Short mmCIF file of C-alpha atoms in Angstrom, two decimals:
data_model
loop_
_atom_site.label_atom_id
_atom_site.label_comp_id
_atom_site.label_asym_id
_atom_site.label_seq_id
_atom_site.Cartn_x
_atom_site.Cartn_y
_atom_site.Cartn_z
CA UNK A 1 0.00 0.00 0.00
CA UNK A 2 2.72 2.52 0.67
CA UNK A 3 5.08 1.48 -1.89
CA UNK A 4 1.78 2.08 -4.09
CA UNK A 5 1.51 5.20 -3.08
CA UNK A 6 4.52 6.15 -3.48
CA UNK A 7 4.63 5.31 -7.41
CA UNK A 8 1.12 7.23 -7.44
CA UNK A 9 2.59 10.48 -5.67
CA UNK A 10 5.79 10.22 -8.30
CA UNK A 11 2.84 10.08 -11.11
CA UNK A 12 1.65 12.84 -9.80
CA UNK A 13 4.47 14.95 -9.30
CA UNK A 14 5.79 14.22 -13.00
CA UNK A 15 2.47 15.40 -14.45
CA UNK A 16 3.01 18.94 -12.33
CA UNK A 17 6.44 19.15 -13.55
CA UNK A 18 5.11 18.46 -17.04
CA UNK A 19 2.75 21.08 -16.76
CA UNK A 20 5.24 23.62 -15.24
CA UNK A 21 7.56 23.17 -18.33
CA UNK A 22 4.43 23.61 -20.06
CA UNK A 23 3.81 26.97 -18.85
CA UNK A 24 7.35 28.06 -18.77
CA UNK A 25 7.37 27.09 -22.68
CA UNK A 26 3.73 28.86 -23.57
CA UNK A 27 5.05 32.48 -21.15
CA UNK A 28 8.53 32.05 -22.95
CA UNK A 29 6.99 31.74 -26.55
CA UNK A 30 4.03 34.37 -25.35
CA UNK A 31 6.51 36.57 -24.67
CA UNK A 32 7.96 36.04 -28.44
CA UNK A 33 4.98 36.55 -29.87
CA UNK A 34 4.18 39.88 -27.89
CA UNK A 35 7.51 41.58 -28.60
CA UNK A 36 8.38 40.85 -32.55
CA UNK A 37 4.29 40.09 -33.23
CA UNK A 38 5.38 37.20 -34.20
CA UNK A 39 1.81 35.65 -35.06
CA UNK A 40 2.83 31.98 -35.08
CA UNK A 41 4.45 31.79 -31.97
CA UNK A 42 1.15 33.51 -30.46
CA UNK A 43 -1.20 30.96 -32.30
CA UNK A 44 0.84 27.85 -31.13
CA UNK A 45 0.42 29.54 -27.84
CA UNK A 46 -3.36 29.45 -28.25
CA UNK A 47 -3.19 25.95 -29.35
CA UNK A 48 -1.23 24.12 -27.20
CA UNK A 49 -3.01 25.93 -23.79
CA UNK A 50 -5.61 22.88 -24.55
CA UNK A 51 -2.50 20.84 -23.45
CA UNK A 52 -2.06 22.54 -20.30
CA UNK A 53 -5.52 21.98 -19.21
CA UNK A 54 -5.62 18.61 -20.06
CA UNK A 55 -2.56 17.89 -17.61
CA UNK A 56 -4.55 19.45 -15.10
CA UNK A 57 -7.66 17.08 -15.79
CA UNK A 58 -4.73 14.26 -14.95
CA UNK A 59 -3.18 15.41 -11.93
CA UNK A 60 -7.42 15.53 -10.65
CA UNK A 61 -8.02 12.08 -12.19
CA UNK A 62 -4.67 10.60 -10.94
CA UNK A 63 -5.24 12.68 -7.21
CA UNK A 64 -9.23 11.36 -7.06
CA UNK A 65 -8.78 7.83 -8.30
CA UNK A 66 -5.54 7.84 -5.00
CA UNK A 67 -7.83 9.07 -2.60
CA UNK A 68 -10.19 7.01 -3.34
CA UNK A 69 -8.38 3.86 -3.79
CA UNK A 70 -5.89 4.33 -0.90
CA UNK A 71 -7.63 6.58 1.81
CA UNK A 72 -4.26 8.41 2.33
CA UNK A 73 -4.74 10.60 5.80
CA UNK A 74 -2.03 13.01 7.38
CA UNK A 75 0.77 13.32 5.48
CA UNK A 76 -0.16 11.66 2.33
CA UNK A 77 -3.55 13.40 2.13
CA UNK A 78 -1.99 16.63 2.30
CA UNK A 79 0.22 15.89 -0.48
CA UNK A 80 -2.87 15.29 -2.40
CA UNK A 81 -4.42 18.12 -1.17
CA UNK A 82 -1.50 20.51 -2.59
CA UNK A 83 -0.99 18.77 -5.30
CA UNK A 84 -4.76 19.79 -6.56
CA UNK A 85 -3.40 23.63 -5.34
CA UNK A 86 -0.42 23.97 -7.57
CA UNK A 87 -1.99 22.08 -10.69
CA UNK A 88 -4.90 25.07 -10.01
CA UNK A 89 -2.02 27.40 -9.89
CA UNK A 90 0.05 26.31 -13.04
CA UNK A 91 -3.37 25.93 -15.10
CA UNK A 92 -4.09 29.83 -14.31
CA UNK A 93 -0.51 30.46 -15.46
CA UNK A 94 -0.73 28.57 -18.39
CA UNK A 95 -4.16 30.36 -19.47
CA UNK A 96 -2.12 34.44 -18.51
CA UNK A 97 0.66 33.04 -20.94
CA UNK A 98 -2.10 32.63 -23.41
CA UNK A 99 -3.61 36.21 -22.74
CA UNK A 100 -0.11 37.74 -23.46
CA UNK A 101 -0.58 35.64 -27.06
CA UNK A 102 -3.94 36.92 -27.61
CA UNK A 103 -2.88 40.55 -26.41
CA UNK A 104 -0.27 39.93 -29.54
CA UNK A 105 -2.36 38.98 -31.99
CA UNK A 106 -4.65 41.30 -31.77
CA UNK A 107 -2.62 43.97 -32.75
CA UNK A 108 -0.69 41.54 -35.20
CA UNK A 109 1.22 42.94 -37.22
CA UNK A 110 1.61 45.95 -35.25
CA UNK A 111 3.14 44.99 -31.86
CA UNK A 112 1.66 45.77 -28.93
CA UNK A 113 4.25 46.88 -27.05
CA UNK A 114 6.06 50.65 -28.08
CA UNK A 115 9.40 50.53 -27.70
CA UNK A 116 9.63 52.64 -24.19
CA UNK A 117 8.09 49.71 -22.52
CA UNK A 118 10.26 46.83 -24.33
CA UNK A 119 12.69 47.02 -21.41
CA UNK A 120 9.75 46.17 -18.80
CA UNK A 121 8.74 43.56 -20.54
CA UNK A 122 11.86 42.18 -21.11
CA UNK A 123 12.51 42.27 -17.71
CA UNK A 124 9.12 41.17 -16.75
CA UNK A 125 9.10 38.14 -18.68
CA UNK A 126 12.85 37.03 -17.67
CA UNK A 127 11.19 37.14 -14.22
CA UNK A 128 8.24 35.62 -14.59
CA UNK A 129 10.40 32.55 -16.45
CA UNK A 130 13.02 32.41 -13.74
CA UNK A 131 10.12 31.48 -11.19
CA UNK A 132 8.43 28.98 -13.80
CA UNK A 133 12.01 27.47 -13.81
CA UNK A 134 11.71 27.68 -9.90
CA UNK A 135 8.57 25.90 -9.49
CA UNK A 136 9.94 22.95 -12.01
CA UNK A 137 12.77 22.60 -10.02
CA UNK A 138 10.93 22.60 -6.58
CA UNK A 139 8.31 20.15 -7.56
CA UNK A 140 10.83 17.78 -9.14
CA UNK A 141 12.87 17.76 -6.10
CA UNK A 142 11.47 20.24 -2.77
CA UNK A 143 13.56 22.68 -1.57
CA UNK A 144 12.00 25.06 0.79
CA UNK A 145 14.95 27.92 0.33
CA UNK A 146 14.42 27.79 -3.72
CA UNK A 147 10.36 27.93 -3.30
CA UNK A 148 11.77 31.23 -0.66
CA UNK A 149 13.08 32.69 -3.55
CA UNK A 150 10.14 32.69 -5.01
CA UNK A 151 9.15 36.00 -2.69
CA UNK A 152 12.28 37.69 -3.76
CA UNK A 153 11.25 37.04 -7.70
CA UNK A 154 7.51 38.27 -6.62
CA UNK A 155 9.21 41.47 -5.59
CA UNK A 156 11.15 42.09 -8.41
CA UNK A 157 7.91 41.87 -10.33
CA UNK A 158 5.89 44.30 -8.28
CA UNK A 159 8.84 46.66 -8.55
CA UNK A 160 8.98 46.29 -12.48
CA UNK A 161 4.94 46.79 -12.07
CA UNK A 162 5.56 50.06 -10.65
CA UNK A 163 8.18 50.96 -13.18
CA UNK A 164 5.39 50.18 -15.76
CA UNK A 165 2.52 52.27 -14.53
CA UNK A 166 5.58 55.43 -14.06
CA UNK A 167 6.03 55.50 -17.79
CA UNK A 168 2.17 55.31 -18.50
CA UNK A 169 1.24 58.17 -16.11
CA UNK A 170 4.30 60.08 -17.56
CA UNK A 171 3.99 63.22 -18.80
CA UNK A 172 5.48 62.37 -22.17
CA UNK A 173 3.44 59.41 -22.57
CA UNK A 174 3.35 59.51 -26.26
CA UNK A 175 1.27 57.02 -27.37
CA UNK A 176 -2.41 57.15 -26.35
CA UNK A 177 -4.95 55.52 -24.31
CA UNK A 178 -5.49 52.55 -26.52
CA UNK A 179 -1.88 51.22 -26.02
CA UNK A 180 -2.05 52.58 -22.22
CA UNK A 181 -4.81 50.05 -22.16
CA UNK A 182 -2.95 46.85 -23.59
CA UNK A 183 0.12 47.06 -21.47
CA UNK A 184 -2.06 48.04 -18.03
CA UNK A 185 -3.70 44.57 -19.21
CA UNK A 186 0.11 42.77 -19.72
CA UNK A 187 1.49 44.09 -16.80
CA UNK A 188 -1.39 42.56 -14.87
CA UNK A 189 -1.03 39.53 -16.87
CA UNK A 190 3.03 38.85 -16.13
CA UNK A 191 2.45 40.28 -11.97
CA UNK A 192 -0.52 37.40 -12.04
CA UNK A 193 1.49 34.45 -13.40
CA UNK A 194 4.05 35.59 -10.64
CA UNK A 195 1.81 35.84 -7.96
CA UNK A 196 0.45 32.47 -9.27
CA UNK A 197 3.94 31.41 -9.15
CA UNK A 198 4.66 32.32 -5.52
CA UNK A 199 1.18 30.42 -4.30
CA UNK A 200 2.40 27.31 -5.81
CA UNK A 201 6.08 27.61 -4.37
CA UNK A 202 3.91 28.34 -1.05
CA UNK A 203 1.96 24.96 -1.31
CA UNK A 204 5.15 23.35 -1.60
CA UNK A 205 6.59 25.12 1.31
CA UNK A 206 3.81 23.63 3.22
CA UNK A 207 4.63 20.32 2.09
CA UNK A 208 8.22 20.29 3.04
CA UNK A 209 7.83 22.03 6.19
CA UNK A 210 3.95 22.22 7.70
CA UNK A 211 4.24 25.94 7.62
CA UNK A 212 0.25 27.46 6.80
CA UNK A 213 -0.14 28.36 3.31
CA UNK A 214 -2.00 31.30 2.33
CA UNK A 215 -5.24 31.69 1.93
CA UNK A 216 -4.02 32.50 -2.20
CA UNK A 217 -3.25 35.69 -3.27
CA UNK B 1 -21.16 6.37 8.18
CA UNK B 2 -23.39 7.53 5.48
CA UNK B 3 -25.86 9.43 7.64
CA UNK B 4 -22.35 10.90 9.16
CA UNK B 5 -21.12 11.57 6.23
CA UNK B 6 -24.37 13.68 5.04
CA UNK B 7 -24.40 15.90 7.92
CA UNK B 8 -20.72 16.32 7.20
CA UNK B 9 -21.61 17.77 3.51
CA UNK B 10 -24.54 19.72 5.50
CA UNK B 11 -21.54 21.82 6.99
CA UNK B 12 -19.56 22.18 4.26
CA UNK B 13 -22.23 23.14 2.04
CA UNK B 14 -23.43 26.00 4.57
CA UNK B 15 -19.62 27.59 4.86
CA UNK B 16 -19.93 27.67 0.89
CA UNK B 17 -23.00 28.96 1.27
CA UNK B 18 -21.59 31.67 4.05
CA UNK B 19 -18.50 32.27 1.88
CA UNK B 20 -21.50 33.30 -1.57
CA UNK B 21 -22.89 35.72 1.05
CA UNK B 22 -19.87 36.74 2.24
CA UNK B 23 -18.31 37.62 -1.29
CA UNK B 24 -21.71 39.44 -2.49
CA UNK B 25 -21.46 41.63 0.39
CA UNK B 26 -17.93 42.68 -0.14
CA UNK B 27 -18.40 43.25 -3.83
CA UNK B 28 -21.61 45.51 -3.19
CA UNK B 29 -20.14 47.35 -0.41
CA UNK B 30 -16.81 47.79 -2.60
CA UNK B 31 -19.07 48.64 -5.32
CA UNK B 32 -20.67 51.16 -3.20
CA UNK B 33 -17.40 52.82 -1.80
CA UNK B 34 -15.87 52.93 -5.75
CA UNK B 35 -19.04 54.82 -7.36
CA UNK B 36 -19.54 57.63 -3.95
CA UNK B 37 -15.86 57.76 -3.17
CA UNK B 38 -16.77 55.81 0.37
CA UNK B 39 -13.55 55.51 2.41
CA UNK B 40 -15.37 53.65 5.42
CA UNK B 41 -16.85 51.27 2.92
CA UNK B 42 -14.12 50.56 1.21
CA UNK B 43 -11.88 49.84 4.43
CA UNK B 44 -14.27 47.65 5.19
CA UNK B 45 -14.17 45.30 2.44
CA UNK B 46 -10.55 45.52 3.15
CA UNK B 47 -10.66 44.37 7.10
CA UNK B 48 -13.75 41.57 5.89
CA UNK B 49 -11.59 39.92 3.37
CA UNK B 50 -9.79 37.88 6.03
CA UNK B 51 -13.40 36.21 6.98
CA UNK B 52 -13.66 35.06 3.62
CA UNK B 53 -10.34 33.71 3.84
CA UNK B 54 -10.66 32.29 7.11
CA UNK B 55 -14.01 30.34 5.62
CA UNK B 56 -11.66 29.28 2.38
CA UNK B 57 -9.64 28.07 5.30
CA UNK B 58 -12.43 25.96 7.51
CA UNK B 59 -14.01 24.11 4.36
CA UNK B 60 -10.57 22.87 3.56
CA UNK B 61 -9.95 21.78 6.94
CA UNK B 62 -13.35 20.29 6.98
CA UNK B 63 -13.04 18.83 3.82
CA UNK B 64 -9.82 17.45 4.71
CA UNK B 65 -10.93 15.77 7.61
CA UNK B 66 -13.70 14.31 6.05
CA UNK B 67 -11.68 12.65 3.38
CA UNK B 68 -9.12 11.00 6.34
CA UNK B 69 -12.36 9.91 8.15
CA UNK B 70 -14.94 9.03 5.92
CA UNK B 71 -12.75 8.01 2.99
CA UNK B 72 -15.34 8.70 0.57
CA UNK B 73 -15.73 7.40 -3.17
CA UNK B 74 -17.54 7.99 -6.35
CA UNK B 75 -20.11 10.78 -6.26
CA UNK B 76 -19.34 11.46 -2.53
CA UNK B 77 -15.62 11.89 -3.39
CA UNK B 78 -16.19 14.24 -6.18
CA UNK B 79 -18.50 16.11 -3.99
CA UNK B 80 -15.60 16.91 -2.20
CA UNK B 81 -13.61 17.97 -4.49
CA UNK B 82 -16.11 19.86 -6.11
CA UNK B 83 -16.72 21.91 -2.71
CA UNK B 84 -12.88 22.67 -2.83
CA UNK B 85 -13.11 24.27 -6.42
CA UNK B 86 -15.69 26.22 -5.57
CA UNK B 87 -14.77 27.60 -2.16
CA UNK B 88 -11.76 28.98 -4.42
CA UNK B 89 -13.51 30.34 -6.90
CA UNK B 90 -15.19 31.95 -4.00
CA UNK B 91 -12.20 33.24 -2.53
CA UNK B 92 -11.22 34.61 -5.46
CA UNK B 93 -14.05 36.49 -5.90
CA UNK B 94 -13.45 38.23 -2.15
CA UNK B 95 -9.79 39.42 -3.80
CA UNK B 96 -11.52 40.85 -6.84
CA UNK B 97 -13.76 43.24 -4.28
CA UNK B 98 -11.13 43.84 -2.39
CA UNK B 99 -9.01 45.29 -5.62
CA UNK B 100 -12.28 47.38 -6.08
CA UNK B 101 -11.86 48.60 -2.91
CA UNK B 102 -8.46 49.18 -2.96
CA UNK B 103 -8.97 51.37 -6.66
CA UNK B 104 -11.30 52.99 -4.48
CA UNK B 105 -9.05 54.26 -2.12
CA UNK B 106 -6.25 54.55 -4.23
CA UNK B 107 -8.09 57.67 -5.61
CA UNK B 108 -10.22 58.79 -2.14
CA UNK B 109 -11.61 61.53 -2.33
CA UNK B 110 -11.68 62.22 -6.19
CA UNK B 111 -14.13 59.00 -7.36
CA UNK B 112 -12.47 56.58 -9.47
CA UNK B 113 -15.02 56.14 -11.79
CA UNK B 114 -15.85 59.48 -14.33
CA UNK B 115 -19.74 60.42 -15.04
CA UNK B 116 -19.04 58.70 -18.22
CA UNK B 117 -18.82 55.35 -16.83
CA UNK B 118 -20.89 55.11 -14.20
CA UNK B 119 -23.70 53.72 -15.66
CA UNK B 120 -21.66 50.45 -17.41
CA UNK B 121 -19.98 50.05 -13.62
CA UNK B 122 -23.43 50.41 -12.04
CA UNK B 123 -24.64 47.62 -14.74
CA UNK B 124 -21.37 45.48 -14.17
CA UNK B 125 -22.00 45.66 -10.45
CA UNK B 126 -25.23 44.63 -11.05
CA UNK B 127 -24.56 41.65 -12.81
CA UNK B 128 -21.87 40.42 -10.45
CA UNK B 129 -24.16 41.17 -7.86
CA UNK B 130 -27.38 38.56 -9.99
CA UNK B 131 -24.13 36.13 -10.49
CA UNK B 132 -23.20 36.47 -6.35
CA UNK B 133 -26.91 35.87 -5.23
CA UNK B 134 -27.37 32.54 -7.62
CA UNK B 135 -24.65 31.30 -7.04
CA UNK B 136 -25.89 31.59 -3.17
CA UNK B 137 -28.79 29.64 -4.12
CA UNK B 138 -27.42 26.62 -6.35
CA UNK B 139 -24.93 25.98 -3.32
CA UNK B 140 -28.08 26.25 -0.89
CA UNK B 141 -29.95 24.13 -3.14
CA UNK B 142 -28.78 22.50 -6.21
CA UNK B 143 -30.37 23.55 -9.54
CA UNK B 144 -28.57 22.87 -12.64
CA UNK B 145 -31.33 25.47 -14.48
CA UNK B 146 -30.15 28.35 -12.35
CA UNK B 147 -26.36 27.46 -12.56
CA UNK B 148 -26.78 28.07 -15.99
CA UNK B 149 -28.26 30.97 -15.88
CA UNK B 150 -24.99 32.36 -15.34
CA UNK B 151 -23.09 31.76 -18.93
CA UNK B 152 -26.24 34.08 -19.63
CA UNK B 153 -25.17 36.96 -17.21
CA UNK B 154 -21.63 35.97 -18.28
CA UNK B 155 -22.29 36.72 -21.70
CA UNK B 156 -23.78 40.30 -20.32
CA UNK B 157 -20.38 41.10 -18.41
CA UNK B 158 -18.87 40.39 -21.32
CA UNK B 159 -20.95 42.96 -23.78
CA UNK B 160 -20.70 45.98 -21.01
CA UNK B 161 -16.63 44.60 -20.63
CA UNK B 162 -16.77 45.65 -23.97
CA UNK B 163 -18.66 48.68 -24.18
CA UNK B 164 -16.42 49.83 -21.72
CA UNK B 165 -12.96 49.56 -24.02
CA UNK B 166 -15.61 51.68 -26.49
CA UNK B 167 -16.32 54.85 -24.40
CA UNK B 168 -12.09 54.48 -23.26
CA UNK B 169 -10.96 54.52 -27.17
CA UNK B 170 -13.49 56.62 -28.50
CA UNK B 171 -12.29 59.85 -30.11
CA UNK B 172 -13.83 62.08 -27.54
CA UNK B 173 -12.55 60.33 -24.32
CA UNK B 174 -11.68 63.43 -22.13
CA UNK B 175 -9.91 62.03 -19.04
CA UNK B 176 -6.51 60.73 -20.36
CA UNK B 177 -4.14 57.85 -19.41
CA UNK B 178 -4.76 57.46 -15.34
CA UNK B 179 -8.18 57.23 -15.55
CA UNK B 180 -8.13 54.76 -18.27
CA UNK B 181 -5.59 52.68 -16.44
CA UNK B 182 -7.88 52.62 -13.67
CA UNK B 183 -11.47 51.79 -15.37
CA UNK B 184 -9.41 48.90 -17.65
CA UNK B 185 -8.40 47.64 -13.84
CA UNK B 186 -11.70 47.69 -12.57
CA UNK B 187 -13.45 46.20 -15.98
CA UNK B 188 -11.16 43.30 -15.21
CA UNK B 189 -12.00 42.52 -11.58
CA UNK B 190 -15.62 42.51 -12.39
CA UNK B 191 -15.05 40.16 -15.69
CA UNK B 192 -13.17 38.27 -13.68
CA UNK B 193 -15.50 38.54 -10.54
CA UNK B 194 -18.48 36.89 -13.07
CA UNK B 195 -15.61 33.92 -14.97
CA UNK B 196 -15.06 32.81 -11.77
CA UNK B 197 -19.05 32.54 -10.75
CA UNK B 198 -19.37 30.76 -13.63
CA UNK B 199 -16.46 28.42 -12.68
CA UNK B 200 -18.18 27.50 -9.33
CA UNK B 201 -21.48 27.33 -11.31
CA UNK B 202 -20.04 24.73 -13.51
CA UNK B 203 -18.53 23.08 -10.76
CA UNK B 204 -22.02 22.50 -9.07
CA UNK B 205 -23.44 21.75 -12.55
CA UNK B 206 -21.06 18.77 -12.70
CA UNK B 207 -21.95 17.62 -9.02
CA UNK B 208 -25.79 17.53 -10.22
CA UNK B 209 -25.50 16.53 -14.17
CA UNK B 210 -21.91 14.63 -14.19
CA UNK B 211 -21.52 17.19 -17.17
CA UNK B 212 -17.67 17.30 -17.61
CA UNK B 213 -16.75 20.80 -15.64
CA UNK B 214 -14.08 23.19 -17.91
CA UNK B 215 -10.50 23.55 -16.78
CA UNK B 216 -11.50 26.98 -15.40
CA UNK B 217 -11.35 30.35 -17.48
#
């Protein structure tokens, strides 16, 4: 029985990490897409988000047909428990990687983003990938000081956030409301995945240490 | 065990119940404090989000404790599960008032909302509010008619979503960049505020029906 849970739980992890490189791929090529309109990229985006969910559907399969064939309690039913958290997590990160394509595409072939902002969302999206990476690397193996890290990342995205808003309420905001509109809508987009990011890093915590995970953020 | 396990459901389905009540409070009151520039309501949805969390909190506990005890399977397990979906769809909903709130405040005492939009917010709220209130009743008693009801009023957010991007990039839009920022913002929580109604609608949809529920929107 434990042995048999084990194998299940290692099922179950795999299919998270799946999904995580999933989402790391779809924000990475999103990303792509958003800054050289790159219409493909944004349309395999769109496409392959169907992927992402149906992970998800597995990891609730996989957890429901383990509860209910093996009971688990303590422990082992908190495992499951999270495990249903950060697929919820990585699924809502998978469909904001798919907003930034659609963002993209709609003003395909014009991009979206004006060059002032390019640096933001540079730097927005090489933070927002360095805490997919994170989560990958803390669900294939738990480390509680990585999923830490995770805050620090967070931060670095709020503060880029900031930055973003500063050049849209400058006075020398050159380009109108319309384009004011689209990046208020990205920035949200990149500061969700990373908040999304953090809550699943937080489940993990929990995991590894019993420390009380938010109530989500 | 079975009679046991009912009047277990009985209290989890209440707390979801609570939480409905809860979140249609906080999204009127925030609703209130955006469109009269209501400081005390608005802190108020701000110190009450914690009891929606705290209830997010006791029907996973409860849940919890009723899988380790009762060990439940087929339509008694998914019940379960389904009750954790929707308490975070519900949670999520408190956040989205509470970023109302917060836009609220953000601008106290100049309102947040111009003349010009007030009557799409004033419908918006008033569809979230419809949304709030059946989703109240589904989780109090189960009615697959009335859960759908709610792609309906979806479908409404969505329209008055968009009428709202048409009085932003129309040619005579007087208020500039700030303003814009903040009604896209607020457009979003309230979308957002109704997708995730629908979510928990589906959810209880699939408890009644056995309809396949979507990987969330």
């Amino acid at each position: 029985m434990r042995e048999e849970f084990r194998a299940d739980l290692q099922i179950v992890s795999q299919l998270l990490v799946d999904m995580a490189e999933g989402v790391r791929a779809a924000m990475r090529q999103a990303t792509h897409a958003l800054l050289t309109a790159d219409r493909r990229a944004a349309e395999t985006v769109i496409e392959r988000d169907a992927e992402i969910d149906d992970l998800y559907r597995h990891v609730e399969e996989r957890v429901c047909d383990l509860l209910a064939r093996q009971a688990p309690v303590a422990s082992d039913l908190r495992a499951m428990i999270t495990a249903l958290h950060v697929a919820a997590d990585l699924e809502r990160m998978g469909d904001l990687a798919d907003h930034v394509a659609k963002t993209a595409l709609r003003r395909h072939p014009s991009p979206a983003v004006p060059a002032e902002l390019r640096p933001i969302f540079i730097d927005m999206a090489a933070t927002a990938d360095r805490m997919a990476v994170k989560i990958g690397s803390v669900l294939a193996k738990p480390d509680a000081d990585l999923a830490a890290e995770l805050d620090r990342d967070d931060d670095t995205m709020d503060d880029l956030h900031r930055s973003l808003f500063g050049v849209l309420l400058g006075e020398d905001w050159p380009y109108g409301v319309e384009t004011a509109i689209d990046a208020t809508l990205l920035g949200r987009f990149y500061e969700r995945f990373a908040d999304h990011a953090v809550n699943a890093g937080e489940h993990v915590v929990y995991l590894i240490t019993g420390e009380t995970p938010p109530a989500a953020s």
